[in-house]
PDB file of C-alpha atoms in Angstrom:
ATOM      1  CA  UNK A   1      97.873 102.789 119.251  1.00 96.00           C
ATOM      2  CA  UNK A   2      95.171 102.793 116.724  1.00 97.00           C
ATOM      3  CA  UNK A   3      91.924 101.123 117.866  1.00 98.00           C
ATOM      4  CA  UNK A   4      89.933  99.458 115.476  1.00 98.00           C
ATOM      5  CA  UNK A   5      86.086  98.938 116.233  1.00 98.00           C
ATOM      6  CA  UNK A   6      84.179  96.595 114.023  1.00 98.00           C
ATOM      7  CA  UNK A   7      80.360  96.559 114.205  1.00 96.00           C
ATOM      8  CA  UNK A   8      77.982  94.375 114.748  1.00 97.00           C
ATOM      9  CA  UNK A   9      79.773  91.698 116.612  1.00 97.00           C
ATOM     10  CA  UNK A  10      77.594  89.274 115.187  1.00 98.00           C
ATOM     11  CA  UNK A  11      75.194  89.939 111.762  1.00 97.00           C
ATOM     12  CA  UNK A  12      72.603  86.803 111.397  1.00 97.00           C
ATOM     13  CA  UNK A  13      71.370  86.456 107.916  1.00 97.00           C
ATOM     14  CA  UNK A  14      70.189  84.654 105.281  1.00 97.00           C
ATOM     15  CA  UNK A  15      71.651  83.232 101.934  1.00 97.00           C
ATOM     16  CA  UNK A  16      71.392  85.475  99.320  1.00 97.00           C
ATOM     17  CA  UNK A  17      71.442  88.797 101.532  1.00 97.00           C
ATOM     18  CA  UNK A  18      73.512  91.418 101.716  1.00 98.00           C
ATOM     19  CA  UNK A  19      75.848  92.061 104.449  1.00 98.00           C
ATOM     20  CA  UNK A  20      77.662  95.261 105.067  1.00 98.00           C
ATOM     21  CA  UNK A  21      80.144  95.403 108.111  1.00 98.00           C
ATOM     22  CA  UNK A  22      82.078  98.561 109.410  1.00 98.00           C
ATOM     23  CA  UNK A  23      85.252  99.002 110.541  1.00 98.00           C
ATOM     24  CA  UNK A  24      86.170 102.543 112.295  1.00 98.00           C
ATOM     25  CA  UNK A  25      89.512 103.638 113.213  1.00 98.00           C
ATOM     26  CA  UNK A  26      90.351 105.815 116.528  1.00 98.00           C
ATOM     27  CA  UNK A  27      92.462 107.646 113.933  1.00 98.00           C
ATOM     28  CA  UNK A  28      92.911 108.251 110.242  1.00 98.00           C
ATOM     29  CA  UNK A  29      94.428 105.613 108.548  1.00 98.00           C
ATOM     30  CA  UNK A  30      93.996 106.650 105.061  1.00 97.00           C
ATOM     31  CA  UNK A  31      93.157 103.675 103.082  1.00 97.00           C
ATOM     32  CA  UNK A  32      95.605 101.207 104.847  1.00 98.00           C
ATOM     33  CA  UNK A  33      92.945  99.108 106.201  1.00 98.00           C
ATOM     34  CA  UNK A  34      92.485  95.425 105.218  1.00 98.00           C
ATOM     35  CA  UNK A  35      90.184  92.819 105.550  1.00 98.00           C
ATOM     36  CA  UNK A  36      90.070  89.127 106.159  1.00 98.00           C
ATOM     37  CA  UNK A  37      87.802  85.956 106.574  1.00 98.00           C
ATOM     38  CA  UNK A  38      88.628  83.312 108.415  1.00 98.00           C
ATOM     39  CA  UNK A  39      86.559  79.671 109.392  1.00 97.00           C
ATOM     40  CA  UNK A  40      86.764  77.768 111.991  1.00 95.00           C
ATOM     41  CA  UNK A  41      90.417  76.200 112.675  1.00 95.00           C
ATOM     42  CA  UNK A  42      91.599  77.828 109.790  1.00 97.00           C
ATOM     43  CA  UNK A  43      93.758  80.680 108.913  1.00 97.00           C
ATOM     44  CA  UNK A  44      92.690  84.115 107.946  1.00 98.00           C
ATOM     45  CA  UNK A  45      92.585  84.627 104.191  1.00 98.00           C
ATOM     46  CA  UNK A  46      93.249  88.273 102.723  1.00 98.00           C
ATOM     47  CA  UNK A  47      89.810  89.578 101.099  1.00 98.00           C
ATOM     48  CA  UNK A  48      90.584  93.160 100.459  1.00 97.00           C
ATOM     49  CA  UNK A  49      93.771  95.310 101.292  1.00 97.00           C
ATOM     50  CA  UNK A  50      94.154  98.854 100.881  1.00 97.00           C
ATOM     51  CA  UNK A  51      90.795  99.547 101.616  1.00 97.00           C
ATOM     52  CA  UNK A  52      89.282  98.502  98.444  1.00 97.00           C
ATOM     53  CA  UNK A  53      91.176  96.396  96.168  1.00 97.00           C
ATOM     54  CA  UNK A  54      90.201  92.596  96.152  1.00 97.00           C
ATOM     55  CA  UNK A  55      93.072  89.861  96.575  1.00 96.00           C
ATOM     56  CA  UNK A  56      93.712  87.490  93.885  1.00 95.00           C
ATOM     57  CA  UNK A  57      90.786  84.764  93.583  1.00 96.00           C
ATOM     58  CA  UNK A  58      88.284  87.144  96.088  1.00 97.00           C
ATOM     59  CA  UNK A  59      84.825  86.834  94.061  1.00 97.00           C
ATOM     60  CA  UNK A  60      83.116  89.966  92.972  1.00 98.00           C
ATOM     61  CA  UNK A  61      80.852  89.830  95.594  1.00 98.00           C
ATOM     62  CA  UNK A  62      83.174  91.105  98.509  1.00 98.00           C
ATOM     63  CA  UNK A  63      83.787  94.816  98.026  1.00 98.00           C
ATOM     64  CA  UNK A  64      85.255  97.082 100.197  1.00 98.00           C
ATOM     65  CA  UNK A  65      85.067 101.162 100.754  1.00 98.00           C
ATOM     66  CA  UNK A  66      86.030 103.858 102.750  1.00 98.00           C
ATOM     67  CA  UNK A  67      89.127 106.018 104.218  1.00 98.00           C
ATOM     68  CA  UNK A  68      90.374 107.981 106.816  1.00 98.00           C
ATOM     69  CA  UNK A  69      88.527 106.178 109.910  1.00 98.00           C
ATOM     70  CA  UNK A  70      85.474 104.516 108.368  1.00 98.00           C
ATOM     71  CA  UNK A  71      85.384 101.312 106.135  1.00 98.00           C
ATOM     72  CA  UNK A  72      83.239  98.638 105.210  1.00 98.00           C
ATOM     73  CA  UNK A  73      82.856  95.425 103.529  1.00 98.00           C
ATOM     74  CA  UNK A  74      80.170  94.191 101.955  1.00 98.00           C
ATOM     75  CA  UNK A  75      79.434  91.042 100.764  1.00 98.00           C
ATOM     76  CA  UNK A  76      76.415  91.755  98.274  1.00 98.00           C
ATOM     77  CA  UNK A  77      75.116  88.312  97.888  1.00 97.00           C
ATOM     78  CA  UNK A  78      75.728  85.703 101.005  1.00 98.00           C
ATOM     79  CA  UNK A  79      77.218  82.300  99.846  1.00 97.00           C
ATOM     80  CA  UNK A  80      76.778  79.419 102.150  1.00 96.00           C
ATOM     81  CA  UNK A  81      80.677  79.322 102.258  1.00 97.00           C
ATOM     82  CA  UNK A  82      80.842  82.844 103.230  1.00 98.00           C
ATOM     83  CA  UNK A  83      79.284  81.942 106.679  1.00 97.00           C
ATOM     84  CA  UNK A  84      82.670  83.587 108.777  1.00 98.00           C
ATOM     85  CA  UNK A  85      84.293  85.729 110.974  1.00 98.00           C
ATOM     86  CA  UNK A  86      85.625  88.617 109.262  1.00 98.00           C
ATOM     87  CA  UNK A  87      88.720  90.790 110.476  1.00 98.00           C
ATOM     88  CA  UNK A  88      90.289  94.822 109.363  1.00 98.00           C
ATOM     89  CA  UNK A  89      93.353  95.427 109.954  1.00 98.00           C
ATOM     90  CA  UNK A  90      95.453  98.633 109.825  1.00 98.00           C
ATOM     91  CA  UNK A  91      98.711  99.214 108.538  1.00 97.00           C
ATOM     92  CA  UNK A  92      99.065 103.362 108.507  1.00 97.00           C
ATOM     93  CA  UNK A  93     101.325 103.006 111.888  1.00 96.00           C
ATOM     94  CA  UNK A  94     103.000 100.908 114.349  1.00 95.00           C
ATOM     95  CA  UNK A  95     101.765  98.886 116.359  1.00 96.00           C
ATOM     96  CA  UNK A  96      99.653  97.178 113.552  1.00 97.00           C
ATOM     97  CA  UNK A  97      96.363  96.373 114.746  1.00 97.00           C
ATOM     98  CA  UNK A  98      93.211  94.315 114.374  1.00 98.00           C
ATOM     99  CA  UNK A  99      89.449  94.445 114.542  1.00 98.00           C
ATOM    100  CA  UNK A 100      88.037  92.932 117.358  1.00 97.00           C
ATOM    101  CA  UNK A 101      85.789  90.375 114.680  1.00 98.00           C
ATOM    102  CA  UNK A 102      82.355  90.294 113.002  1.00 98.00           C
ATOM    103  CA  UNK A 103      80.738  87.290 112.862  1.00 98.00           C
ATOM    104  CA  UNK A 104      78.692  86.329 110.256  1.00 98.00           C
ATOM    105  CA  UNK A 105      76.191  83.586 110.926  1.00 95.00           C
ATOM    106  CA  UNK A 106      72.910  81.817 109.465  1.00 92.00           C
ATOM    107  CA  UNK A 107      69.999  83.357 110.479  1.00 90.00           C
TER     108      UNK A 107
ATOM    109  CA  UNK B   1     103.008  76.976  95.480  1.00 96.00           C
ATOM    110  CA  UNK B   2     103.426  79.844  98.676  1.00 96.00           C
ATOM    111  CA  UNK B   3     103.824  77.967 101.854  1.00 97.00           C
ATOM    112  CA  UNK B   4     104.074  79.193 104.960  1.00 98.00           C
ATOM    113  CA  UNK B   5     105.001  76.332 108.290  1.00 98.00           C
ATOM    114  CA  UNK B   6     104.917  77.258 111.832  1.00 98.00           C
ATOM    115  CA  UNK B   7     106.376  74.687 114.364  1.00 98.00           C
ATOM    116  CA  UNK B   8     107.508  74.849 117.995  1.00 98.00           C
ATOM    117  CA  UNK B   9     104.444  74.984 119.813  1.00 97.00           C
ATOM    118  CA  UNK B  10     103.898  73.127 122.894  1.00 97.00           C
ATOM    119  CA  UNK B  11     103.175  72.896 126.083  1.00 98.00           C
ATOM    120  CA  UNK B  12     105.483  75.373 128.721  1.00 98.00           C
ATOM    121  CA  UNK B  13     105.589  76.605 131.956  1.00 97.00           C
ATOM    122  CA  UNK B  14     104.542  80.006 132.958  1.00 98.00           C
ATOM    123  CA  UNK B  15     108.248  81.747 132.941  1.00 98.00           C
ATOM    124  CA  UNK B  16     109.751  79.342 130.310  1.00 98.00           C
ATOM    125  CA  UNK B  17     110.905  80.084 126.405  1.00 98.00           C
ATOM    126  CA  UNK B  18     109.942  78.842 123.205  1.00 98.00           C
ATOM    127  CA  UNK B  19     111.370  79.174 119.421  1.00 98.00           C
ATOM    128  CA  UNK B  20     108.790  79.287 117.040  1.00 98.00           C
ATOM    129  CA  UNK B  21     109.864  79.165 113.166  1.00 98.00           C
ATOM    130  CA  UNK B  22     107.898  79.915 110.138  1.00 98.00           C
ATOM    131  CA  UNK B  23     109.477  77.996 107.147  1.00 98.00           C
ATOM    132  CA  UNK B  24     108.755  79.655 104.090  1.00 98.00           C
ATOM    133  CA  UNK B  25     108.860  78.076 100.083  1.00 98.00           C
ATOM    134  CA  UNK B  26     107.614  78.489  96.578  1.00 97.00           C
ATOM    135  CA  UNK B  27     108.224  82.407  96.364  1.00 97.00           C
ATOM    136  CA  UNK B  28     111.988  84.665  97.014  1.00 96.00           C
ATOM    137  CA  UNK B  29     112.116  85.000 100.452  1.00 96.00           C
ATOM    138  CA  UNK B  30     114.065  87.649 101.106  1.00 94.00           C
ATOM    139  CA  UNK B  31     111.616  90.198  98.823  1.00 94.00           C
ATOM    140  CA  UNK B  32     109.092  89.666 101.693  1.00 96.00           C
ATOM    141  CA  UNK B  33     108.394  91.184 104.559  1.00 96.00           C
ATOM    142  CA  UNK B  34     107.129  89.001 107.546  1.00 97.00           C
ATOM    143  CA  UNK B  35     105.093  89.335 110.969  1.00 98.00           C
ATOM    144  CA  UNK B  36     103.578  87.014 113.509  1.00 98.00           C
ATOM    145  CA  UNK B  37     100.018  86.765 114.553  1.00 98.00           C
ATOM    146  CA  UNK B  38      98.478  85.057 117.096  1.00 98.00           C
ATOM    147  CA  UNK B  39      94.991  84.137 118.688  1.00 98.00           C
ATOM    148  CA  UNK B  40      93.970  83.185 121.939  1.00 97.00           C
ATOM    149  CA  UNK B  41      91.321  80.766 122.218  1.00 94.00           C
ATOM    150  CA  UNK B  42      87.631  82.132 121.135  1.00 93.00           C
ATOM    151  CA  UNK B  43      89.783  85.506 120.665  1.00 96.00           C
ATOM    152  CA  UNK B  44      90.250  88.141 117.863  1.00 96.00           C
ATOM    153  CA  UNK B  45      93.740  88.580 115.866  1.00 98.00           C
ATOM    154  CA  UNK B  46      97.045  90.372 118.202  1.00 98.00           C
ATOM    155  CA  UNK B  47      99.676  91.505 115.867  1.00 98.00           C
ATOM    156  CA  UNK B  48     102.890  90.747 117.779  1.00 98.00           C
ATOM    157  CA  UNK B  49     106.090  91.597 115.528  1.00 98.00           C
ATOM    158  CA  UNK B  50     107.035  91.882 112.434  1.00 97.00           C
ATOM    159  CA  UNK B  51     110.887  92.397 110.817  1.00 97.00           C
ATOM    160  CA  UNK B  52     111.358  93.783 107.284  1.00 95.00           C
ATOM    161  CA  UNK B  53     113.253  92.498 104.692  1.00 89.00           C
ATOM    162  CA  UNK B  54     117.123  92.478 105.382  1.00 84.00           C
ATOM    163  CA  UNK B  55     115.877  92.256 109.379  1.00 84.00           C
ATOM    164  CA  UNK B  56     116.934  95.961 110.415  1.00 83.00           C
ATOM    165  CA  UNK B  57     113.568  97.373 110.761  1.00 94.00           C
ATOM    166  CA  UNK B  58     111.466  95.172 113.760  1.00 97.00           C
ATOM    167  CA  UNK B  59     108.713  96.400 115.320  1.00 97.00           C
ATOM    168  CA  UNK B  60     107.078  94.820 118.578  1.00 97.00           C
ATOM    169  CA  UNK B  61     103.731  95.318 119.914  1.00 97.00           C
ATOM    170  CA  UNK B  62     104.087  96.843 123.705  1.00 96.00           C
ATOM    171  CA  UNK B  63     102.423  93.298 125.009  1.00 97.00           C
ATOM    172  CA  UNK B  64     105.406  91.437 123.881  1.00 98.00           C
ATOM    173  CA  UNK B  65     108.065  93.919 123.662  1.00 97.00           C
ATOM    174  CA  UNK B  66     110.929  93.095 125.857  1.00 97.00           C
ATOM    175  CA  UNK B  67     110.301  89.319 125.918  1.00 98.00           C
ATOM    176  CA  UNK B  68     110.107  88.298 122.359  1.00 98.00           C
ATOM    177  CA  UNK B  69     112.467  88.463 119.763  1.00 98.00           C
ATOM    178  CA  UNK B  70     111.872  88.541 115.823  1.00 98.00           C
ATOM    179  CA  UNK B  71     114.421  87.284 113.532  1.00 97.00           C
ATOM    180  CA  UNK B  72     115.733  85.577 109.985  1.00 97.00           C
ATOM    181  CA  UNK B  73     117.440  84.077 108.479  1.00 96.00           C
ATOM    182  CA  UNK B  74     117.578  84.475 104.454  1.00 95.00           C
ATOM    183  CA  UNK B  75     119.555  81.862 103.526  1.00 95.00           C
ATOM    184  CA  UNK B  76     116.624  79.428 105.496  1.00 97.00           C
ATOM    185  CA  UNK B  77     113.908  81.109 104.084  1.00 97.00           C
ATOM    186  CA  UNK B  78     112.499  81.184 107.829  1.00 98.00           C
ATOM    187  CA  UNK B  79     111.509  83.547 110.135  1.00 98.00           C
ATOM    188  CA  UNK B  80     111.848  82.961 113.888  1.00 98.00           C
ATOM    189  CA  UNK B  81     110.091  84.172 117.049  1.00 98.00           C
ATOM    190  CA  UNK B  82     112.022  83.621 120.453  1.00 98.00           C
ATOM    191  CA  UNK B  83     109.396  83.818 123.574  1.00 98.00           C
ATOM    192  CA  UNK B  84     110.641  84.312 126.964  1.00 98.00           C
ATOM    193  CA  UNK B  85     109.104  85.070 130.195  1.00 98.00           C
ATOM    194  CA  UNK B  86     106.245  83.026 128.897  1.00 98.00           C
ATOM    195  CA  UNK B  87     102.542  83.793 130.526  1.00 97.00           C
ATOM    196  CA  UNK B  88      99.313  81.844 130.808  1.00 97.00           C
ATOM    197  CA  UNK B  89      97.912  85.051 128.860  1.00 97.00           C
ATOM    198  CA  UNK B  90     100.281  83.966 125.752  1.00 98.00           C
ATOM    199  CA  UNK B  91      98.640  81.185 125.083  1.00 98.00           C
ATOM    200  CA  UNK B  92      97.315  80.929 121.552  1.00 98.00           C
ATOM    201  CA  UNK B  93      97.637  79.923 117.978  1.00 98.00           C
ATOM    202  CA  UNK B  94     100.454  82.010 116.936  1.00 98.00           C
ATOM    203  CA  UNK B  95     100.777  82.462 113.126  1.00 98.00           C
ATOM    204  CA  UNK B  96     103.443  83.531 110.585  1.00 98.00           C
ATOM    205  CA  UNK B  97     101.610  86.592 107.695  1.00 98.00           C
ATOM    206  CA  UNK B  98     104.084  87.723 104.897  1.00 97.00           C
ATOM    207  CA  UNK B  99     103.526  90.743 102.918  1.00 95.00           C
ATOM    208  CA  UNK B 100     105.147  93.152 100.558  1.00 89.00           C
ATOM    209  CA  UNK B 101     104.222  96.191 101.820  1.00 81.00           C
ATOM    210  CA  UNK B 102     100.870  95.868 101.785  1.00 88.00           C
ATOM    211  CA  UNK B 103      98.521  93.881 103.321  1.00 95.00           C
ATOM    212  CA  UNK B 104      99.456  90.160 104.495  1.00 97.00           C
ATOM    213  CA  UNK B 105      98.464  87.839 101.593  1.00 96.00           C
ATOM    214  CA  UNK B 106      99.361  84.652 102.679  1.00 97.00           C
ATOM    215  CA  UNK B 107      99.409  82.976 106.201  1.00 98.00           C
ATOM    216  CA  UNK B 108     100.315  79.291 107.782  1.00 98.00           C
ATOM    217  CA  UNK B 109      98.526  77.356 109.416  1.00 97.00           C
ATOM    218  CA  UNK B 110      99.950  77.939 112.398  1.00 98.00           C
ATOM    219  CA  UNK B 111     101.284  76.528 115.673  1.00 98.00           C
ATOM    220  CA  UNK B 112      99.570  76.592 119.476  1.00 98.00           C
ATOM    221  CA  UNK B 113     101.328  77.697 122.486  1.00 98.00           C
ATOM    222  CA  UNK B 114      99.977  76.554 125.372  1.00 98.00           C
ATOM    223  CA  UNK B 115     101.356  78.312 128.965  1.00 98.00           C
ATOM    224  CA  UNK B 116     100.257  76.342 132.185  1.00 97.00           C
ATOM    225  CA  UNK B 117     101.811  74.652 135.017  1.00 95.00           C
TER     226      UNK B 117
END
């Protein structure tokens, strides 16, 4: 099973910063890798898929980068809205699997 | 408009079943592929299962594998998940993710399990 490690667990900061979040995969997954937001007692919504191409309606601000077993999202100008917890996801081989979660809070 | 419904959640005891379905509308079912989700309270995301689009390709993750079942049903546009052998450790939100072969781009709300005597 792929293992997907996302780092920091938690990133405190400001509106208007920058956030960048990482992703690394216990194994290549080429550019299968995915990532989502979701808010409290909501579902996750699809930011970025295939490592760096942003879903339909995803502002500009969320990019994503990376392959093989090291990703990242970053969000280059924090929204009040984009307050979160953010998720990757691989799908390069069975079992699919998740990030454990980064959560992005208000310093 | 893409909607995706979970329902059968509930309350059941550890050892019981459960049929969740995932009613699907506003896109062509059957040119979607379909997996379910879930997350325990305070937890992170467990893919479970997913089944492809005619339903002869299913995959299981080894936590569920044995007692669950994925399945659908085309001319429903739904997608079911039968849960046996239920544990207090399966209790969570469990959602229904389509895709097409890439990531999943659209997920319900979903529907909470809840295991205990």
């Amino acid at each position: 099973e792929i293992v997907l490690t996302q780092s920091p667990a938690t990133l405190s900061l400001s509106p208007g910063e920058r956030a960048t979040l990482s992703c690394r995969a216990s194994q290549s997954v080429s550019i299968y890798l995915a990532w989502y937001q979701q808010k409290p007692g909501q579902a996750p919504r699809l930011l970025i898929s295939d490592a760096s191409n942003r879903a339909t309606g995803i502002p500009a601000r969320f990019s994503g980068g990376g392959s093989g077993t090291d990703f990242t999202l970053t969000i280059s100008s924090l929204e009040p809205e984009d307050f979160a917890v953010y998720h990757c996801q691989q799908r390069y081989r069975w079992p699919l699997t998740f990030g454990g979660g980064t959560v992005v809070d208000i310093k | 408009e893409v909607q995706l419904v979970e329902s059968g959640g509930g309350l059941v005891q550890p050892g019981g079943s459960l049929r969740l379905s995932c009613a699907a509308s506003g896109f062509t079912f059957s040119l979607y592929e379909f997996s379910w989700v879930r997350q325990a309270p305070g937890k992170g995301l467990e893919w479970l299962s997913h089944i492809k689009y005619c339903g002869s390709d299913i995959y299981y993750a080894d936590s569920v594998k044995g007692r669950f079942t994925i399945s659908r049903d085309n001319a429903r546009n739904s997608v079911y998940l039968q849960m046996s052998s239920l544990r207090a450790e399966d209790s969570a939100i469990y959602y229904c993710a389509r895709t097409q072969d890439s990531a999943y781009d659209y997920w319900g709300r979903g529907t909470l399990v809840t295991v205990s005597s």
